[in-house]
mmCIF file of C-alpha atoms in Angstrom:
data_model
loop_
_atom_site.group_PDB
_atom_site.id
_atom_site.type_symbol
_atom_site.label_atom_id
_atom_site.label_comp_id
_atom_site.label_asym_id
_atom_site.label_seq_id
_atom_site.Cartn_x
_atom_site.Cartn_y
_atom_site.Cartn_z
ATOM 1 C CA UNK A 12 -0.016 0.080 -0.090
ATOM 2 C CA UNK A 13 1.280 3.599 -0.693
ATOM 3 C CA UNK A 14 0.531 5.630 2.391
ATOM 4 C CA UNK A 15 0.591 9.339 2.528
ATOM 5 C CA UNK A 16 1.822 10.462 6.022
ATOM 6 C CA UNK A 17 1.617 13.978 7.542
ATOM 7 C CA UNK A 18 3.965 14.710 10.514
ATOM 8 C CA UNK A 19 6.329 12.100 9.044
ATOM 9 C CA UNK A 20 9.452 13.480 10.296
ATOM 10 C CA UNK A 21 8.075 14.018 13.881
ATOM 11 C CA UNK A 22 8.630 11.926 17.056
ATOM 12 C CA UNK A 23 5.618 9.661 16.532
ATOM 13 C CA UNK A 24 5.677 10.112 12.718
ATOM 14 C CA UNK A 25 9.177 8.863 12.082
ATOM 15 C CA UNK A 26 8.406 5.615 14.050
ATOM 16 C CA UNK A 27 5.160 5.367 11.950
ATOM 17 C CA UNK A 28 7.250 5.594 8.771
ATOM 18 C CA UNK A 29 9.700 3.052 9.900
ATOM 19 C CA UNK A 30 6.826 0.557 10.850
ATOM 20 C CA UNK A 31 5.215 1.055 7.489
ATOM 21 C CA UNK A 32 8.331 0.573 5.495
ATOM 22 C CA UNK A 33 9.201 -2.523 7.723
ATOM 23 C CA UNK A 34 5.803 -3.973 6.559
ATOM 24 C CA UNK A 35 6.562 -3.345 2.930
ATOM 25 C CA UNK A 36 4.402 -0.348 2.402
ATOM 26 C CA UNK A 37 5.667 2.595 0.353
ATOM 27 C CA UNK A 38 5.639 6.025 2.233
ATOM 28 C CA UNK A 39 5.117 9.463 0.884
ATOM 29 C CA UNK A 40 5.847 11.979 3.603
ATOM 30 C CA UNK A 41 4.815 15.559 3.953
ATOM 31 C CA UNK A 42 7.715 17.861 4.628
ATOM 32 C CA UNK A 43 7.371 21.394 5.582
ATOM 33 C CA UNK A 44 11.147 22.183 5.775
ATOM 34 C CA UNK A 45 14.433 20.937 4.232
ATOM 35 C CA UNK A 46 15.436 19.267 7.415
ATOM 36 C CA UNK A 47 12.026 17.392 7.559
ATOM 37 C CA UNK A 48 12.681 16.474 3.853
ATOM 38 C CA UNK A 49 16.126 15.131 4.531
ATOM 39 C CA UNK A 50 14.949 13.038 7.577
ATOM 40 C CA UNK A 51 11.997 11.635 5.532
ATOM 41 C CA UNK A 52 14.239 10.658 2.494
ATOM 42 C CA UNK A 53 16.899 9.285 4.942
ATOM 43 C CA UNK A 54 14.235 7.001 6.221
ATOM 44 C CA UNK A 55 13.669 5.577 2.861
ATOM 45 C CA UNK A 56 10.298 7.363 2.171
ATOM 46 C CA UNK A 57 9.344 9.717 -0.672
ATOM 47 C CA UNK A 58 9.013 13.339 -0.052
ATOM 48 C CA UNK A 59 6.156 15.668 -0.826
ATOM 49 C CA UNK A 60 6.897 19.311 0.008
ATOM 50 C CA UNK A 61 3.953 21.352 1.555
ATOM 51 C CA UNK A 62 2.256 22.013 5.010
ATOM 52 C CA UNK A 63 -1.095 21.913 6.816
ATOM 53 C CA UNK A 64 -2.081 25.275 5.458
ATOM 54 C CA UNK A 65 -1.412 24.300 1.832
ATOM 55 C CA UNK A 66 -4.501 22.272 1.188
ATOM 56 C CA UNK A 67 -3.376 21.546 -2.456
ATOM 57 C CA UNK A 68 -0.261 19.709 -1.258
ATOM 58 C CA UNK A 69 -2.550 17.698 1.234
ATOM 59 C CA UNK A 70 -4.972 16.799 -1.613
ATOM 60 C CA UNK A 71 -2.078 16.001 -3.986
ATOM 61 C CA UNK A 72 -0.605 13.489 -1.315
ATOM 62 C CA UNK A 73 -4.029 11.918 -0.665
ATOM 63 C CA UNK A 74 -4.839 11.463 -4.258
ATOM 64 C CA UNK A 75 -1.512 9.831 -4.979
ATOM 65 C CA UNK A 76 -1.937 7.449 -2.091
ATOM 66 C CA UNK A 77 -3.901 4.206 -1.268
ATOM 67 C CA UNK A 78 -4.343 5.606 2.367
ATOM 68 C CA UNK A 79 -3.583 8.438 4.617
ATOM 69 C CA UNK A 80 -2.261 8.609 8.076
ATOM 70 C CA UNK A 81 -2.690 12.253 9.483
ATOM 71 C CA UNK A 82 -0.311 13.116 12.486
ATOM 72 C CA UNK A 83 0.731 16.530 11.885
ATOM 73 C CA UNK A 84 -0.771 19.091 14.179
ATOM 74 C CA UNK A 85 0.098 22.584 15.181
ATOM 75 C CA UNK A 86 0.875 22.418 19.026
ATOM 76 C CA UNK A 87 0.863 26.119 19.772
ATOM 77 C CA UNK A 88 -1.228 26.728 22.836
ATOM 78 C CA UNK A 89 -1.601 30.424 22.151
ATOM 79 C CA UNK A 90 -3.647 29.670 19.036
ATOM 80 C CA UNK A 91 -5.720 26.803 19.979
ATOM 81 C CA UNK A 92 -8.811 27.898 17.972
ATOM 82 C CA UNK A 93 -6.759 28.463 14.756
ATOM 83 C CA UNK A 94 -5.014 25.329 15.032
ATOM 84 C CA UNK A 95 -8.083 23.395 15.417
ATOM 85 C CA UNK A 96 -9.434 24.956 12.295
ATOM 86 C CA UNK A 97 -6.280 24.162 10.306
ATOM 87 C CA UNK A 98 -6.710 20.504 11.470
ATOM 88 C CA UNK A 99 -10.471 20.514 10.540
ATOM 89 C CA UNK A 100 -9.551 21.824 6.910
ATOM 90 C CA UNK A 101 -7.005 19.212 6.443
ATOM 91 C CA UNK A 102 -9.434 16.386 7.462
ATOM 92 C CA UNK A 103 -12.072 17.837 5.141
ATOM 93 C CA UNK A 104 -9.380 18.003 2.289
ATOM 94 C CA UNK A 105 -8.609 14.294 2.873
ATOM 95 C CA UNK A 106 -12.094 13.262 2.985
ATOM 96 C CA UNK A 107 -12.918 14.962 -0.167
ATOM 97 C CA UNK A 108 -9.860 13.305 -2.000
ATOM 98 C CA UNK A 109 -10.751 9.921 -0.588
ATOM 99 C CA UNK A 110 -14.475 10.052 -0.974
ATOM 100 C CA UNK A 111 -16.148 6.959 -2.409
ATOM 101 C CA UNK A 112 -12.956 5.082 -2.680
ATOM 102 C CA UNK A 113 -13.012 2.906 0.560
ATOM 103 C CA UNK A 114 -9.287 3.975 1.282
ATOM 104 C CA UNK A 115 -8.351 4.429 4.814
ATOM 105 C CA UNK A 116 -7.938 7.833 6.493
ATOM 106 C CA UNK A 117 -6.354 7.309 10.089
ATOM 107 C CA UNK A 118 -5.907 10.479 12.262
ATOM 108 C CA UNK A 119 -4.353 11.042 15.755
ATOM 109 C CA UNK A 120 -6.644 12.312 18.583
ATOM 110 C CA UNK A 121 -6.248 12.109 22.246
ATOM 111 C CA UNK A 122 -7.579 10.622 25.549
ATOM 112 C CA UNK A 123 -6.879 13.387 27.788
ATOM 113 C CA UNK A 124 -9.962 15.016 29.490
ATOM 114 C CA UNK A 125 -12.019 12.247 27.655
ATOM 115 C CA UNK A 126 -14.029 11.126 30.816
ATOM 116 C CA UNK A 127 -12.254 12.781 33.896
ATOM 117 C CA UNK A 128 -12.191 10.606 37.037
ATOM 118 C CA UNK A 129 -12.896 7.329 35.284
ATOM 119 C CA UNK A 130 -11.353 4.991 32.848
ATOM 120 C CA UNK A 131 -12.135 6.093 29.355
ATOM 121 C CA UNK A 132 -12.883 3.483 26.599
ATOM 122 C CA UNK A 133 -13.106 3.403 22.893
ATOM 123 C CA UNK A 134 -16.822 3.806 23.197
ATOM 124 C CA UNK A 135 -16.746 7.166 24.999
ATOM 125 C CA UNK A 136 -17.161 10.303 22.927
ATOM 126 C CA UNK A 137 -16.145 13.051 25.305
ATOM 127 C CA UNK A 138 -17.304 16.706 25.583
ATOM 128 C CA UNK A 139 -16.781 18.271 22.052
ATOM 129 C CA UNK A 140 -15.946 21.697 23.692
ATOM 130 C CA UNK A 141 -12.929 20.180 25.574
ATOM 131 C CA UNK A 142 -9.532 19.200 24.531
ATOM 132 C CA UNK A 143 -9.115 21.965 22.355
ATOM 133 C CA UNK A 144 -12.146 21.193 20.175
ATOM 134 C CA UNK A 145 -10.257 18.223 18.618
ATOM 135 C CA UNK A 146 -13.237 16.152 19.618
ATOM 136 C CA UNK A 147 -15.161 17.757 16.923
ATOM 137 C CA UNK A 148 -12.543 17.082 14.287
ATOM 138 C CA UNK A 149 -12.879 13.499 15.477
ATOM 139 C CA UNK A 150 -16.688 13.533 14.823
ATOM 140 C CA UNK A 151 -16.000 14.982 11.453
ATOM 141 C CA UNK A 152 -13.398 12.177 10.723
ATOM 142 C CA UNK A 153 -15.772 9.586 11.682
ATOM 143 C CA UNK A 154 -18.652 10.816 9.745
ATOM 144 C CA UNK A 155 -16.551 10.487 6.617
ATOM 145 C CA UNK A 156 -17.538 6.763 6.829
ATOM 146 C CA UNK A 157 -20.821 7.812 5.056
ATOM 147 C CA UNK A 158 -19.010 9.215 2.177
ATOM 148 C CA UNK A 159 -17.075 5.903 1.580
ATOM 149 C CA UNK A 160 -13.920 6.678 3.452
ATOM 150 C CA UNK A 161 -12.526 4.010 5.728
ATOM 151 C CA UNK A 162 -11.984 6.489 8.516
ATOM 152 C CA UNK A 163 -10.374 5.763 11.827
ATOM 153 C CA UNK A 164 -9.490 7.863 14.848
ATOM 154 C CA UNK A 165 -6.444 6.561 16.949
ATOM 155 C CA UNK A 166 -6.488 8.290 20.303
ATOM 156 C CA UNK A 167 -3.046 8.864 21.960
ATOM 157 C CA UNK A 168 -2.498 9.290 25.675
ATOM 158 C CA UNK A 169 -0.932 12.595 26.898
ATOM 159 C CA UNK A 170 2.381 10.823 27.128
ATOM 160 C CA UNK A 171 3.909 9.146 24.137
ATOM 161 C CA UNK A 172 7.375 8.261 25.450
ATOM 162 C CA UNK A 173 10.557 6.866 24.150
ATOM 163 C CA UNK A 174 14.066 8.000 22.987
ATOM 164 C CA UNK A 175 13.820 11.645 21.616
ATOM 165 C CA UNK A 176 10.580 12.442 23.327
ATOM 166 C CA UNK A 177 10.056 16.306 23.247
ATOM 167 C CA UNK A 178 6.540 16.316 24.971
ATOM 168 C CA UNK A 179 5.238 16.768 28.300
ATOM 169 C CA UNK A 180 7.722 14.517 30.275
ATOM 170 C CA UNK A 181 10.839 16.524 29.141
ATOM 171 C CA UNK A 182 8.943 19.569 30.095
ATOM 172 C CA UNK A 183 8.151 18.289 33.530
ATOM 173 C CA UNK A 184 11.829 17.184 33.937
ATOM 174 C CA UNK A 185 12.828 20.729 32.973
ATOM 175 C CA UNK A 186 10.786 22.286 35.403
ATOM 176 C CA UNK A 187 12.098 19.981 38.102
ATOM 177 C CA UNK A 188 15.426 21.138 37.172
ATOM 178 C CA UNK A 189 14.585 24.741 37.343
ATOM 179 C CA UNK A 190 12.632 24.666 40.616
ATOM 180 C CA UNK A 191 15.094 22.209 42.276
ATOM 181 C CA UNK A 192 12.253 19.844 43.178
ATOM 182 C CA UNK A 193 10.214 17.246 41.477
ATOM 183 C CA UNK A 194 6.557 17.976 42.137
ATOM 184 C CA UNK A 195 3.162 16.590 41.742
ATOM 185 C CA UNK A 196 -0.218 18.279 42.231
ATOM 186 C CA UNK A 197 -2.229 17.475 45.378
ATOM 187 C CA UNK A 198 -1.952 13.952 46.485
ATOM 188 C CA UNK A 199 -0.661 12.974 43.148
ATOM 189 C CA UNK A 200 -3.289 10.317 42.708
ATOM 190 C CA UNK A 201 -4.277 11.819 39.128
ATOM 191 C CA UNK A 202 -3.665 9.085 36.720
ATOM 192 C CA UNK A 203 -1.897 9.564 33.337
ATOM 193 C CA UNK A 204 -2.018 6.870 30.600
ATOM 194 C CA UNK A 205 0.946 6.330 28.465
ATOM 195 C CA UNK A 206 2.279 4.486 25.451
ATOM 196 C CA UNK A 207 5.716 3.858 24.012
ATOM 197 C CA UNK A 208 5.970 5.536 20.310
ATOM 198 C CA UNK A 209 6.961 2.185 19.003
ATOM 199 C CA UNK A 210 3.858 0.319 20.168
ATOM 200 C CA UNK A 211 1.747 3.459 19.031
ATOM 201 C CA UNK A 212 3.331 3.215 15.460
ATOM 202 C CA UNK A 213 2.474 -0.413 15.411
ATOM 203 C CA UNK A 214 -1.306 0.367 16.140
ATOM 204 C CA UNK A 215 -1.248 3.005 13.404
ATOM 205 C CA UNK A 216 -0.174 0.510 10.989
ATOM 206 C CA UNK A 217 -2.850 -2.163 12.174
ATOM 207 C CA UNK A 218 -5.586 0.681 11.887
ATOM 208 C CA UNK A 219 -4.502 1.502 8.491
ATOM 209 C CA UNK A 220 -4.520 -2.012 7.237
ATOM 210 C CA UNK A 221 -7.508 -3.616 9.248
ATOM 211 C CA UNK A 222 -9.893 -0.913 10.859
ATOM 212 C CA UNK A 223 -13.402 -0.706 9.520
ATOM 213 C CA UNK A 224 -14.780 2.633 8.679
ATOM 214 C CA UNK A 225 -15.821 4.710 11.806
ATOM 215 C CA UNK A 226 -13.596 2.959 14.207
ATOM 216 C CA UNK A 227 -12.114 4.552 17.369
ATOM 217 C CA UNK A 228 -8.838 2.937 18.702
ATOM 218 C CA UNK A 229 -7.108 3.599 21.968
ATOM 219 C CA UNK A 230 -3.155 3.257 21.722
ATOM 220 C CA UNK A 231 -2.807 2.900 25.562
ATOM 221 C CA UNK A 232 -0.083 0.918 27.175
ATOM 222 C CA UNK A 233 -0.237 2.041 30.771
ATOM 223 C CA UNK A 234 -3.936 2.663 31.761
ATOM 224 C CA UNK A 235 -3.084 5.118 34.464
ATOM 225 C CA UNK A 236 0.341 6.036 36.027
ATOM 226 C CA UNK A 237 -0.318 8.148 39.219
ATOM 227 C CA UNK A 238 1.502 11.510 38.750
ATOM 228 C CA UNK A 239 3.080 11.234 42.093
ATOM 229 C CA UNK A 240 4.941 7.947 40.773
ATOM 230 C CA UNK A 241 6.155 9.990 37.897
ATOM 231 C CA UNK A 242 7.437 12.815 40.160
ATOM 232 C CA UNK A 243 9.100 10.292 42.411
ATOM 233 C CA UNK A 244 10.947 8.609 39.466
ATOM 234 C CA UNK A 245 11.922 12.057 38.211
ATOM 235 C CA UNK A 246 13.288 12.775 41.603
ATOM 236 C CA UNK A 247 15.401 9.791 41.689
ATOM 237 C CA UNK A 248 16.718 10.490 38.066
ATOM 238 C CA UNK A 249 17.571 14.002 38.977
ATOM 239 C CA UNK A 250 18.539 13.440 42.735
ATOM 240 C CA UNK A 251 16.007 16.015 43.714
ATOM 241 C CA UNK A 252 13.563 16.064 46.476
ATOM 242 C CA UNK A 253 9.884 15.086 45.783
ATOM 243 C CA UNK A 254 7.166 17.410 46.940
ATOM 244 C CA UNK A 255 3.447 18.253 46.530
ATOM 245 C CA UNK A 256 2.177 21.388 45.092
ATOM 246 C CA UNK A 257 -1.412 22.657 46.083
ATOM 247 C CA UNK A 258 -3.861 22.454 43.341
ATOM 248 C CA UNK A 259 -4.377 26.299 43.463
ATOM 249 C CA UNK A 260 -0.740 26.660 43.031
ATOM 250 C CA UNK A 261 -0.217 24.212 40.161
ATOM 251 C CA UNK A 262 -0.330 26.633 37.167
ATOM 252 C CA UNK A 263 2.247 28.843 39.033
ATOM 253 C CA UNK A 264 4.628 26.079 39.508
ATOM 254 C CA UNK A 265 4.038 24.065 36.297
ATOM 255 C CA UNK A 266 2.623 26.717 33.862
ATOM 256 C CA UNK A 267 -0.070 25.371 31.558
ATOM 257 C CA UNK A 268 1.026 21.773 32.519
ATOM 258 C CA UNK A 269 -0.522 22.392 35.998
ATOM 259 C CA UNK A 270 -4.087 21.800 34.830
ATOM 260 C CA UNK A 271 -2.873 18.563 32.778
ATOM 261 C CA UNK A 272 -1.060 17.120 35.911
ATOM 262 C CA UNK A 273 -4.064 17.729 38.005
ATOM 263 C CA UNK A 274 -6.569 15.824 35.670
ATOM 264 C CA UNK A 275 -7.207 12.292 36.404
ATOM 265 C CA UNK A 276 -7.703 10.891 32.937
ATOM 266 C CA UNK A 277 -7.066 6.867 32.895
ATOM 267 C CA UNK A 278 -7.868 5.218 29.692
ATOM 268 C CA UNK A 279 -8.233 1.656 28.540
ATOM 269 C CA UNK A 280 -7.254 -0.078 25.378
ATOM 270 C CA UNK A 281 -8.882 -3.366 26.115
ATOM 271 C CA UNK A 282 -11.390 -3.204 23.245
ATOM 272 C CA UNK A 283 -8.537 -2.236 20.848
ATOM 273 C CA UNK A 284 -6.411 -4.910 22.058
ATOM 274 C CA UNK A 285 -9.136 -7.569 21.597
ATOM 275 C CA UNK A 286 -10.272 -6.388 18.260
ATOM 276 C CA UNK A 287 -6.976 -5.786 16.513
ATOM 277 C CA UNK A 288 -4.769 -8.196 18.368
ATOM 278 C CA UNK A 289 -2.391 -5.295 19.536
ATOM 279 C CA UNK A 290 -0.354 -5.755 22.609
ATOM 280 C CA UNK A 291 2.170 -3.275 23.820
ATOM 281 C CA UNK A 292 5.695 -4.761 23.907
ATOM 282 C CA UNK A 293 8.025 -1.822 24.866
ATOM 283 C CA UNK A 294 8.697 -0.490 28.298
ATOM 284 C CA UNK A 295 6.030 1.315 30.260
ATOM 285 C CA UNK A 296 6.419 5.014 31.164
ATOM 286 C CA UNK A 297 8.043 4.421 34.554
ATOM 287 C CA UNK A 298 10.369 1.661 33.317
ATOM 288 C CA UNK A 299 11.407 3.956 30.320
ATOM 289 C CA UNK A 300 12.180 6.672 32.607
ATOM 290 C CA UNK A 301 14.319 4.536 34.909
ATOM 291 C CA UNK A 302 16.484 3.725 31.829
ATOM 292 C CA UNK A 303 17.881 7.291 32.269
ATOM 293 C CA UNK A 304 17.891 8.623 28.821
ATOM 294 C CA UNK A 305 15.327 11.259 29.526
ATOM 295 C CA UNK A 306 17.735 12.702 32.164
ATOM 296 C CA UNK A 307 20.675 12.705 29.839
ATOM 297 C CA UNK A 308 18.842 14.450 27.126
ATOM 298 C CA UNK A 309 17.498 17.160 29.408
ATOM 299 C CA UNK A 310 21.125 18.300 29.961
ATOM 300 C CA UNK A 311 21.485 19.209 26.131
#
């Protein structure tokens, strides 16, 4: 299968490209910059220059492919509404290009804030006004099943971890270094689901190959790691004291991450595992942290 991948040079996307090529698929990767183009070509994939604002490049890529995996997203928290609209236009463009063909379109979404305080499942739809309105884009994606697109939403946990991670965990480690303490919010009982990027990449491939139209999948390895346990592991890794931050002081200490760290958002992947035979094989979040690479990279 020839697969068009957005975000192909990113932390998750590069793992997805390797997974697809390893399964003998061909990959056409969207590249916004020279550096991205070089990375995609070095991985053994073909390059298409363009970006998420260039709908013609998105249409060209989709029309030239047997399927699309849409991973790119603009993570600028100062422009949440604008970024959601860019993503909406991209999904609409892909849907138009693939309409009536039965070809797959797999997008990345998230589990954070899906069902606060209880374990979220693939059947939960969540509040469409929460999670930066990406839930609305998921609904749009799933509705494309009615237009002859084999659409699937693969929800990722807030932490997708592994070598080269530049997400929330490195940010938390950086804050611990700056503040001189490894902190958690309140009693630290809030749970964060997590998955290793290699396991997530394999599920993206399975979704592309197997998921029926209108499917929701959860790429969850750890159902819910208490944030206190994450803080304790970081404290050991940095040789720093571990302390609690009151909920009302969380934003002052952590910045925008304070609200996330206070959110109890566990998620299950039981139905995804049963339906697609997916089993995480890589280290869980705590084991990955204990390997030490997060703390070495934080020094750079």
